[in-house]
C-alpha positions as MATLAB code, in Angstrom:
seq = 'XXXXXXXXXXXXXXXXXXXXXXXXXXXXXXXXXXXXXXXXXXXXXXXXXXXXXXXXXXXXXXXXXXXXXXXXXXXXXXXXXXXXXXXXXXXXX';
ca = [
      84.918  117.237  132.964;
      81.411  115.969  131.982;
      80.336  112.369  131.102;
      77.853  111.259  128.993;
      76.284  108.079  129.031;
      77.992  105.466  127.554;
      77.028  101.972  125.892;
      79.133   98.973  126.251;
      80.260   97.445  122.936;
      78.990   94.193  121.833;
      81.133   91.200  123.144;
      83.435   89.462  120.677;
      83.007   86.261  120.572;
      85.776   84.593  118.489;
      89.325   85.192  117.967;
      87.809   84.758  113.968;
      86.450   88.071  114.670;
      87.396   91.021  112.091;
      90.988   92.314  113.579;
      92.238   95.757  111.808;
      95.210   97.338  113.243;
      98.504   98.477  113.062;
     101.445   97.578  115.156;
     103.074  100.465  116.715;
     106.383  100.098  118.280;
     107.572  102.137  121.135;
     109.772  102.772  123.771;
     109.117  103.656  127.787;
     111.407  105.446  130.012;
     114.044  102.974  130.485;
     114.395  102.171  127.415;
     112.475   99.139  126.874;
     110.651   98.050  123.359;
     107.178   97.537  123.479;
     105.096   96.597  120.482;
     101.342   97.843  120.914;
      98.889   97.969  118.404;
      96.364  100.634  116.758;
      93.058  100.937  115.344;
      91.498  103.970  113.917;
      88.110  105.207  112.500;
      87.424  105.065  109.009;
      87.257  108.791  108.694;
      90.377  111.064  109.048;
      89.891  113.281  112.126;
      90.494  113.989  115.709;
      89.224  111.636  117.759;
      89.674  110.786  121.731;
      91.442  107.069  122.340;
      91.061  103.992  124.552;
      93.855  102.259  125.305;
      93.748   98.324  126.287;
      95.866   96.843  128.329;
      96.453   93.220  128.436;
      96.752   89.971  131.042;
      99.859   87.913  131.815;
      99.500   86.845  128.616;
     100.852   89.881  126.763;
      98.417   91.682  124.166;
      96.899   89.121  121.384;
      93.742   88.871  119.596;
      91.511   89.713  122.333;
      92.939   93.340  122.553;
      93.317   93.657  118.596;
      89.506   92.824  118.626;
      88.640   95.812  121.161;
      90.905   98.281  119.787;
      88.945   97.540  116.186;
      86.261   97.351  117.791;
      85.929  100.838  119.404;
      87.229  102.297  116.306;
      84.902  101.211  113.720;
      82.171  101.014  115.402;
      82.098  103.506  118.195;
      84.714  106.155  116.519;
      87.623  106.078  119.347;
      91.187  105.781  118.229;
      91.751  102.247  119.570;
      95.440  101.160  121.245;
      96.196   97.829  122.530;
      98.891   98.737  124.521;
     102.144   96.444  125.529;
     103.208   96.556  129.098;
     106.046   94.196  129.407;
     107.779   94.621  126.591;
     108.343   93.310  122.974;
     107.832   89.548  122.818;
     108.002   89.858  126.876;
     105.102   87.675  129.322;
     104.454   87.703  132.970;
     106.826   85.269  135.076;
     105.218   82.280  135.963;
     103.699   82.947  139.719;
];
């Protein structure tokens, strides 16, 4: 496997920030419904992915803006993926 170089995409700096996905929902092995949420280039085409995953929080803007991010301006498929599960946030430590 080679890698090229690669440039860091421009920080975004407001939740105001263009946000262009789709939710997808899914399910992992046991069963449980996540809700994730994905961005793709303009063009139609095979294209390779990054997928985002989120803080305690669960996935929100932040990750929306990423996935977009990478996809329109970088041409990735962009996936904010869900870890806990639909509507689901990390216990309180």
């Amino acid at each position: 496997i080679s890698a090229g170089a690669v440039t860091a995409p421009p920080a975004v700096g407001n939740v105001n920030s263009t946000i262009d996905v789709l939710p997808q929902n899914y399910t992992d092995d046991e069963g449980t419904l996540l809700q994730g949420f994905l961005s793709t280039p303009d063009e139609s085409g095979k294209y390779p992915a990054v997928i985002f995953l989120h803080d305690a929080s669960g996935p929100d803007d932040y990750e929306k803006q990423r996935a977009t991010l990478v996809a329109k301006t970088e041409n990735y498929v962009g996936f904010a993926a869900d870890i806990y599960g639909f509507g689901v946030r990390a216990p309180p430590r």
